[in-house]
Amino acid sequence: MPRIPAQTRHALTLTGILATTLTLTAAALPGTYYSGHGWKALTSYNIYSLSPDPYEIVFANTTARTKLAGYFTAPAAQVTTQVGVPITVTQTIDTTPTSVCPPRHRIVIHYLHQPMGQRGMSQARPCYNTTDGSAWGGHVLMDSEYWETANWFSTNATVNDARRKDATTHELGHILGLDHPNTDIDRDGTVEAGECVKNSTGLRPIMCSPNRGLALPVVKPGTGPIAYNISEPGRFSKAFDLPGLRQLLANYSLRQS
């Protein structure tokens, strides 16, 4: 049986900070890992693994499908080919309420104005399999303001679209079992917004909060108005997020045994 945790507040915070504390609630079995370099599992919401069985992305209504289907195609294909878990973006309309888990391995996408009652905040509502602790599916509530308000993120159209792609992929990552990997890098006793590891080019995990760890566009020296976060728009990072998803997949088989 699936279940939505009582508190699901894993949102991509774009105008505010969402602090998340990760508590491992199950001892790691031999070969199982629930965190690594630049990634964390959503164990605080009872997700410890990612099933190898196919998942499908559906939509709450035709508006959500029209506005958002294209934004989920690339990350779904990336997980399919680079992680080994098939995810298909369908044309299906699913009216399951956001308070109820959809059928197994179904991810329902919603297009809503301020779904959390706060400006600029989207929300993932992941469900978990109560039998084996794997990612069941759930709901993604995207804030329509990203598309409806001109220059919501910046005055650069390329940056704006990159951030929309990052936002949708970020929320999908929560449904698949990834948490915010923010950590106290400066050791000041506080885990802060954007405080995440980064690669040699300055790119942080897509799951870093907020918006890949970049509250505002950061111009790369010598390249003009290009922000770091548009080098892999809407893609799970190969250095951080993808290894995390692959480990969650490995955890599935390991936890069965």
mmCIF file of C-alpha atoms in Angstrom:
data_model
loop_
_atom_site.group_PDB
_atom_site.id
_atom_site.type_symbol
_atom_site.label_atom_id
_atom_site.label_comp_id
_atom_site.label_asym_id
_atom_site.label_seq_id
_atom_site.Cartn_x
_atom_site.Cartn_y
_atom_site.Cartn_z
ATOM 1 C CA MET A 1 0.000 0.000 0.000
ATOM 2 C CA PRO A 2 1.254 3.501 -0.767
ATOM 3 C CA ARG A 3 1.235 6.395 1.630
ATOM 4 C CA ILE A 4 1.858 10.120 1.486
ATOM 5 C CA PRO A 5 3.845 11.275 4.521
ATOM 6 C CA ALA A 6 2.038 13.627 6.877
ATOM 7 C CA GLN A 7 4.406 16.482 6.048
ATOM 8 C CA THR A 8 5.582 16.927 2.467
ATOM 9 C CA ARG A 9 7.258 20.264 2.129
ATOM 10 C CA HIS A 10 10.060 19.462 -0.278
ATOM 11 C CA ALA A 11 9.683 22.385 -2.628
ATOM 12 C CA LEU A 12 12.086 24.233 -4.882
ATOM 13 C CA THR A 13 12.317 27.469 -2.945
ATOM 14 C CA LEU A 14 12.922 30.362 -5.320
ATOM 15 C CA THR A 15 11.937 33.343 -3.218
ATOM 16 C CA GLY A 16 12.503 31.862 0.203
ATOM 17 C CA ILE A 17 14.448 29.209 2.054
ATOM 18 C CA LEU A 18 13.165 25.771 2.901
ATOM 19 C CA ALA A 19 15.362 24.139 5.506
ATOM 20 C CA THR A 20 15.335 20.368 5.511
ATOM 21 C CA THR A 21 16.908 18.086 8.071
ATOM 22 C CA LEU A 22 17.684 14.575 6.908
ATOM 23 C CA THR A 23 17.428 11.857 9.506
ATOM 24 C CA LEU A 24 18.301 8.315 8.535
ATOM 25 C CA THR A 25 15.564 6.146 9.970
ATOM 26 C CA ALA A 26 16.933 2.772 8.916
ATOM 27 C CA ALA A 27 20.379 1.278 9.298
ATOM 28 C CA ALA A 28 22.185 0.816 6.004
ATOM 29 C CA LEU A 29 22.396 -2.763 4.853
ATOM 30 C CA PRO A 30 25.651 -4.015 3.295
ATOM 31 C CA GLY A 31 25.994 -2.150 0.008
ATOM 32 C CA THR A 32 23.064 0.199 0.618
ATOM 33 C CA TYR A 33 23.692 3.915 0.941
ATOM 34 C CA TYR A 34 21.267 6.726 1.664
ATOM 35 C CA SER A 35 23.609 9.650 1.044
ATOM 36 C CA GLY A 36 26.749 10.390 -0.906
ATOM 37 C CA HIS A 37 28.768 13.167 -2.506
ATOM 38 C CA GLY A 38 26.177 15.814 -3.416
ATOM 39 C CA TRP A 39 23.067 13.703 -2.913
ATOM 40 C CA LYS A 40 20.731 12.479 -0.177
ATOM 41 C CA ALA A 41 17.881 10.008 -0.156
ATOM 42 C CA LEU A 42 14.451 11.122 0.989
ATOM 43 C CA THR A 43 14.562 8.783 3.976
ATOM 44 C CA SER A 44 12.875 11.340 6.183
ATOM 45 C CA TYR A 45 9.835 10.582 4.031
ATOM 46 C CA ASN A 46 10.337 6.819 4.098
ATOM 47 C CA ILE A 47 11.895 6.471 0.633
ATOM 48 C CA TYR A 48 15.027 4.323 0.618
ATOM 49 C CA SER A 49 15.102 3.003 -2.930
ATOM 50 C CA LEU A 50 13.925 3.409 -6.506
ATOM 51 C CA SER A 51 12.094 0.540 -8.170
ATOM 52 C CA PRO A 52 13.384 -0.718 -11.558
ATOM 53 C CA ASP A 53 9.802 -1.061 -12.795
ATOM 54 C CA PRO A 54 8.465 1.601 -15.215
ATOM 55 C CA TYR A 55 7.046 4.893 -13.999
ATOM 56 C CA GLU A 56 4.713 7.161 -15.948
ATOM 57 C CA ILE A 57 4.123 10.898 -15.906
ATOM 58 C CA VAL A 58 0.494 11.996 -16.271
ATOM 59 C CA PHE A 59 -1.292 15.319 -15.869
ATOM 60 C CA ALA A 60 -4.010 16.703 -13.624
ATOM 61 C CA ASN A 61 -5.726 18.479 -16.533
ATOM 62 C CA THR A 62 -5.179 19.583 -20.124
ATOM 63 C CA THR A 63 -3.644 22.903 -19.048
ATOM 64 C CA ALA A 64 -0.969 21.138 -17.032
ATOM 65 C CA ARG A 65 -0.303 18.814 -19.973
ATOM 66 C CA THR A 66 -0.013 21.669 -22.469
ATOM 67 C CA LYS A 67 2.195 23.824 -20.262
ATOM 68 C CA LEU A 68 4.434 21.202 -18.686
ATOM 69 C CA ALA A 69 4.714 18.016 -20.760
ATOM 70 C CA GLY A 70 7.706 19.358 -22.667
ATOM 71 C CA TYR A 71 9.564 20.195 -19.471
ATOM 72 C CA PHE A 72 9.420 16.631 -18.169
ATOM 73 C CA THR A 73 10.429 14.897 -21.396
ATOM 74 C CA ALA A 74 14.194 15.435 -21.058
ATOM 75 C CA PRO A 75 14.608 14.415 -17.393
ATOM 76 C CA ALA A 76 12.351 11.396 -17.947
ATOM 77 C CA ALA A 77 14.517 10.305 -20.876
ATOM 78 C CA GLN A 78 17.674 10.937 -18.837
ATOM 79 C CA VAL A 79 16.525 8.684 -15.989
ATOM 80 C CA THR A 80 15.455 6.060 -18.518
ATOM 81 C CA THR A 81 18.776 5.922 -20.358
ATOM 82 C CA GLN A 82 21.313 6.910 -17.702
ATOM 83 C CA VAL A 83 19.804 5.357 -14.581
ATOM 84 C CA GLY A 84 17.953 2.416 -16.087
ATOM 85 C CA VAL A 85 14.481 3.173 -14.732
ATOM 86 C CA PRO A 86 11.948 3.683 -17.541
ATOM 87 C CA ILE A 87 9.881 6.870 -17.228
ATOM 88 C CA THR A 88 7.323 7.697 -19.905
ATOM 89 C CA VAL A 89 5.662 11.078 -20.377
ATOM 90 C CA THR A 90 2.093 10.255 -21.414
ATOM 91 C CA GLN A 91 -0.947 12.243 -22.541
ATOM 92 C CA THR A 92 -3.056 10.742 -19.736
ATOM 93 C CA ILE A 93 -5.267 12.934 -17.548
ATOM 94 C CA ASP A 94 -5.461 11.796 -13.918
ATOM 95 C CA THR A 95 -7.727 13.636 -11.478
ATOM 96 C CA THR A 96 -6.501 11.901 -8.323
ATOM 97 C CA PRO A 97 -6.636 14.518 -5.508
ATOM 98 C CA THR A 98 -3.261 15.786 -4.301
ATOM 99 C CA SER A 99 -3.998 14.362 -0.854
ATOM 100 C CA VAL A 100 -4.330 10.834 -2.245
ATOM 101 C CA CYS A 101 -1.598 8.652 -3.730
ATOM 102 C CA PRO A 102 -2.153 7.866 -7.417
ATOM 103 C CA PRO A 103 -1.787 4.317 -8.775
ATOM 104 C CA ARG A 104 1.626 2.670 -8.374
ATOM 105 C CA HIS A 105 4.454 4.402 -10.227
ATOM 106 C CA ARG A 106 2.259 7.200 -11.522
ATOM 107 C CA ILE A 107 3.464 10.803 -11.186
ATOM 108 C CA VAL A 108 0.696 13.387 -11.531
ATOM 109 C CA ILE A 109 1.767 16.864 -12.675
ATOM 110 C CA HIS A 110 -0.267 19.916 -11.605
ATOM 111 C CA TYR A 111 -0.082 23.522 -12.844
ATOM 112 C CA LEU A 112 -1.264 25.733 -9.972
ATOM 113 C CA HIS A 113 -0.905 29.295 -8.747
ATOM 114 C CA GLN A 114 1.126 29.324 -5.527
ATOM 115 C CA PRO A 115 0.342 25.696 -4.565
ATOM 116 C CA MET A 116 1.979 26.209 -1.163
ATOM 117 C CA GLY A 117 0.356 29.591 -0.586
ATOM 118 C CA GLN A 118 3.690 31.363 -1.024
ATOM 119 C CA ARG A 119 5.197 33.215 -3.955
ATOM 120 C CA GLY A 120 7.514 31.207 -6.158
ATOM 121 C CA MET A 121 7.235 27.891 -4.358
ATOM 122 C CA SER A 122 6.448 24.594 -6.033
ATOM 123 C CA GLN A 123 5.918 21.364 -4.148
ATOM 124 C CA ALA A 124 6.514 17.647 -4.506
ATOM 125 C CA ARG A 125 4.203 15.259 -2.676
ATOM 126 C CA PRO A 126 6.005 11.919 -2.875
ATOM 127 C CA CYS A 127 4.343 8.674 -1.923
ATOM 128 C CA TYR A 128 6.227 5.656 -0.659
ATOM 129 C CA ASN A 129 5.639 1.935 -0.810
ATOM 130 C CA THR A 130 4.899 0.860 2.744
ATOM 131 C CA THR A 131 6.044 -2.687 1.981
ATOM 132 C CA ASP A 132 9.574 -2.069 0.688
ATOM 133 C CA GLY A 133 10.275 1.657 1.191
ATOM 134 C CA SER A 134 10.632 2.403 -2.526
ATOM 135 C CA ALA A 135 9.457 5.481 -4.409
ATOM 136 C CA TRP A 136 5.798 4.879 -5.275
ATOM 137 C CA GLY A 137 5.021 7.998 -7.305
ATOM 138 C CA GLY A 138 3.020 11.013 -6.211
ATOM 139 C CA HIS A 139 2.149 14.555 -7.172
ATOM 140 C CA VAL A 140 4.205 17.476 -8.488
ATOM 141 C CA LEU A 141 2.598 20.887 -7.931
ATOM 142 C CA MET A 142 4.328 23.431 -10.165
ATOM 143 C CA ASP A 143 3.855 27.126 -9.435
ATOM 144 C CA SER A 144 2.334 28.692 -12.557
ATOM 145 C CA GLU A 145 4.007 32.013 -11.728
ATOM 146 C CA TYR A 146 7.223 30.808 -13.389
ATOM 147 C CA TRP A 147 5.409 30.914 -16.745
ATOM 148 C CA GLU A 148 2.673 33.492 -16.197
ATOM 149 C CA THR A 149 4.732 36.352 -14.789
ATOM 150 C CA ALA A 150 7.045 38.074 -17.254
ATOM 151 C CA ASN A 151 10.702 37.956 -16.202
ATOM 152 C CA TRP A 152 9.867 35.978 -13.072
ATOM 153 C CA PHE A 153 13.455 34.814 -12.697
ATOM 154 C CA SER A 154 15.407 37.417 -14.679
ATOM 155 C CA THR A 155 15.315 39.584 -17.789
ATOM 156 C CA ASN A 156 17.236 36.938 -19.760
ATOM 157 C CA ALA A 157 14.896 34.595 -21.641
ATOM 158 C CA THR A 158 17.503 31.829 -21.836
ATOM 159 C CA VAL A 159 18.099 31.921 -18.096
ATOM 160 C CA ASN A 160 14.356 31.989 -17.439
ATOM 161 C CA ASP A 161 13.737 28.838 -19.465
ATOM 162 C CA ALA A 162 16.729 27.091 -17.882
ATOM 163 C CA ARG A 163 15.334 27.811 -14.437
ATOM 164 C CA ARG A 164 11.921 26.474 -15.389
ATOM 165 C CA LYS A 165 13.593 23.281 -16.577
ATOM 166 C CA ASP A 166 15.624 23.067 -13.379
ATOM 167 C CA ALA A 167 12.465 23.616 -11.305
ATOM 168 C CA THR A 168 10.490 20.805 -12.922
ATOM 169 C CA THR A 169 13.407 18.358 -12.790
ATOM 170 C CA HIS A 170 14.071 19.264 -9.153
ATOM 171 C CA GLU A 171 10.531 18.351 -8.145
ATOM 172 C CA LEU A 172 10.648 15.129 -10.172
ATOM 173 C CA GLY A 173 13.816 14.248 -8.263
ATOM 174 C CA HIS A 174 11.904 14.427 -4.982
ATOM 175 C CA ILE A 175 9.253 12.043 -6.287
ATOM 176 C CA LEU A 176 12.006 9.602 -7.282
ATOM 177 C CA GLY A 177 13.483 9.727 -3.784
ATOM 178 C CA LEU A 178 16.096 12.492 -3.713
ATOM 179 C CA ASP A 179 16.276 15.067 -0.910
ATOM 180 C CA HIS A 180 17.966 18.472 -0.793
ATOM 181 C CA PRO A 181 21.711 17.771 -0.404
ATOM 182 C CA ASN A 182 22.441 21.082 1.325
ATOM 183 C CA THR A 183 25.069 20.629 4.016
ATOM 184 C CA ASP A 184 27.078 22.766 6.438
ATOM 185 C CA ILE A 185 30.113 23.256 4.201
ATOM 186 C CA ASP A 186 31.436 26.328 6.048
ATOM 187 C CA ARG A 187 30.920 24.590 9.421
ATOM 188 C CA ASP A 188 29.181 27.523 11.028
ATOM 189 C CA GLY A 189 26.488 25.298 12.500
ATOM 190 C CA THR A 190 23.817 26.292 9.981
ATOM 191 C CA VAL A 191 22.789 24.616 6.741
ATOM 192 C CA GLU A 192 22.051 27.505 4.430
ATOM 193 C CA ALA A 193 20.371 28.079 1.084
ATOM 194 C CA GLY A 194 22.735 27.200 -1.728
ATOM 195 C CA GLU A 195 25.214 25.560 0.641
ATOM 196 C CA CYS A 196 26.017 22.497 -1.461
ATOM 197 C CA VAL A 197 29.045 20.903 -3.060
ATOM 198 C CA LYS A 198 29.853 21.934 -6.644
ATOM 199 C CA ASN A 199 31.879 20.626 -9.547
ATOM 200 C CA SER A 200 34.913 22.226 -11.197
ATOM 201 C CA THR A 201 32.740 24.619 -13.229
ATOM 202 C CA GLY A 202 30.751 25.764 -10.194
ATOM 203 C CA LEU A 203 27.635 23.738 -10.999
ATOM 204 C CA ARG A 204 25.778 22.429 -7.941
ATOM 205 C CA PRO A 205 23.370 19.469 -7.784
ATOM 206 C CA ILE A 206 19.999 20.158 -9.333
ATOM 207 C CA MET A 207 18.513 19.032 -6.018
ATOM 208 C CA CYS A 208 20.363 21.778 -4.134
ATOM 209 C CA SER A 209 17.934 24.291 -2.635
ATOM 210 C CA PRO A 210 17.159 26.854 -3.912
ATOM 211 C CA ASN A 211 17.167 26.357 -7.713
ATOM 212 C CA ARG A 212 20.433 24.428 -8.044
ATOM 213 C CA GLY A 213 21.855 26.599 -5.279
ATOM 214 C CA LEU A 214 21.678 29.813 -7.271
ATOM 215 C CA ALA A 215 19.237 32.361 -5.923
ATOM 216 C CA LEU A 216 20.237 34.758 -8.707
ATOM 217 C CA PRO A 217 22.003 34.175 -12.036
ATOM 218 C CA VAL A 218 25.768 34.076 -11.727
ATOM 219 C CA VAL A 219 27.669 35.315 -14.762
ATOM 220 C CA LYS A 220 30.563 33.140 -15.882
ATOM 221 C CA PRO A 221 33.615 35.386 -16.470
ATOM 222 C CA GLY A 222 34.415 36.021 -20.111
ATOM 223 C CA THR A 223 31.255 34.517 -21.568
ATOM 224 C CA GLY A 224 28.732 37.305 -21.287
ATOM 225 C CA PRO A 225 25.286 36.977 -19.682
ATOM 226 C CA ILE A 226 25.395 33.203 -19.194
ATOM 227 C CA ALA A 227 24.627 31.725 -15.790
ATOM 228 C CA TYR A 228 26.194 28.538 -14.480
ATOM 229 C CA ASN A 229 22.787 26.988 -14.094
ATOM 230 C CA ILE A 230 22.113 27.011 -17.863
ATOM 231 C CA SER A 231 25.034 24.727 -18.723
ATOM 232 C CA GLU A 232 22.882 21.654 -17.956
ATOM 233 C CA PRO A 233 19.342 23.054 -17.923
ATOM 234 C CA GLY A 234 16.852 20.619 -16.456
ATOM 235 C CA ARG A 235 19.338 17.761 -16.236
ATOM 236 C CA PHE A 236 20.254 15.694 -13.215
ATOM 237 C CA SER A 237 23.962 16.406 -12.747
ATOM 238 C CA LYS A 238 26.311 13.585 -13.705
ATOM 239 C CA ALA A 239 28.542 14.324 -10.719
ATOM 240 C CA PHE A 240 25.876 14.315 -8.008
ATOM 241 C CA ASP A 241 22.227 13.591 -8.802
ATOM 242 C CA LEU A 242 22.690 10.696 -11.231
ATOM 243 C CA PRO A 243 24.948 8.697 -8.860
ATOM 244 C CA GLY A 244 22.310 9.208 -6.183
ATOM 245 C CA LEU A 245 19.523 7.864 -8.383
ATOM 246 C CA ARG A 246 21.675 4.908 -9.419
ATOM 247 C CA GLN A 247 22.370 4.104 -5.792
ATOM 248 C CA LEU A 248 18.658 4.278 -4.960
ATOM 249 C CA LEU A 249 18.065 1.801 -7.778
ATOM 250 C CA ALA A 250 20.796 -0.491 -6.413
ATOM 251 C CA ASN A 251 19.258 -0.189 -2.954
ATOM 252 C CA TYR A 252 16.039 -1.699 -4.249
ATOM 253 C CA SER A 253 17.557 -5.089 -4.996
ATOM 254 C CA LEU A 254 19.829 -5.012 -1.967
ATOM 255 C CA ARG A 255 16.935 -4.285 0.370
ATOM 256 C CA GLN A 256 14.877 -7.116 -1.146
ATOM 257 C CA SER A 257 17.601 -9.551 -0.132
#
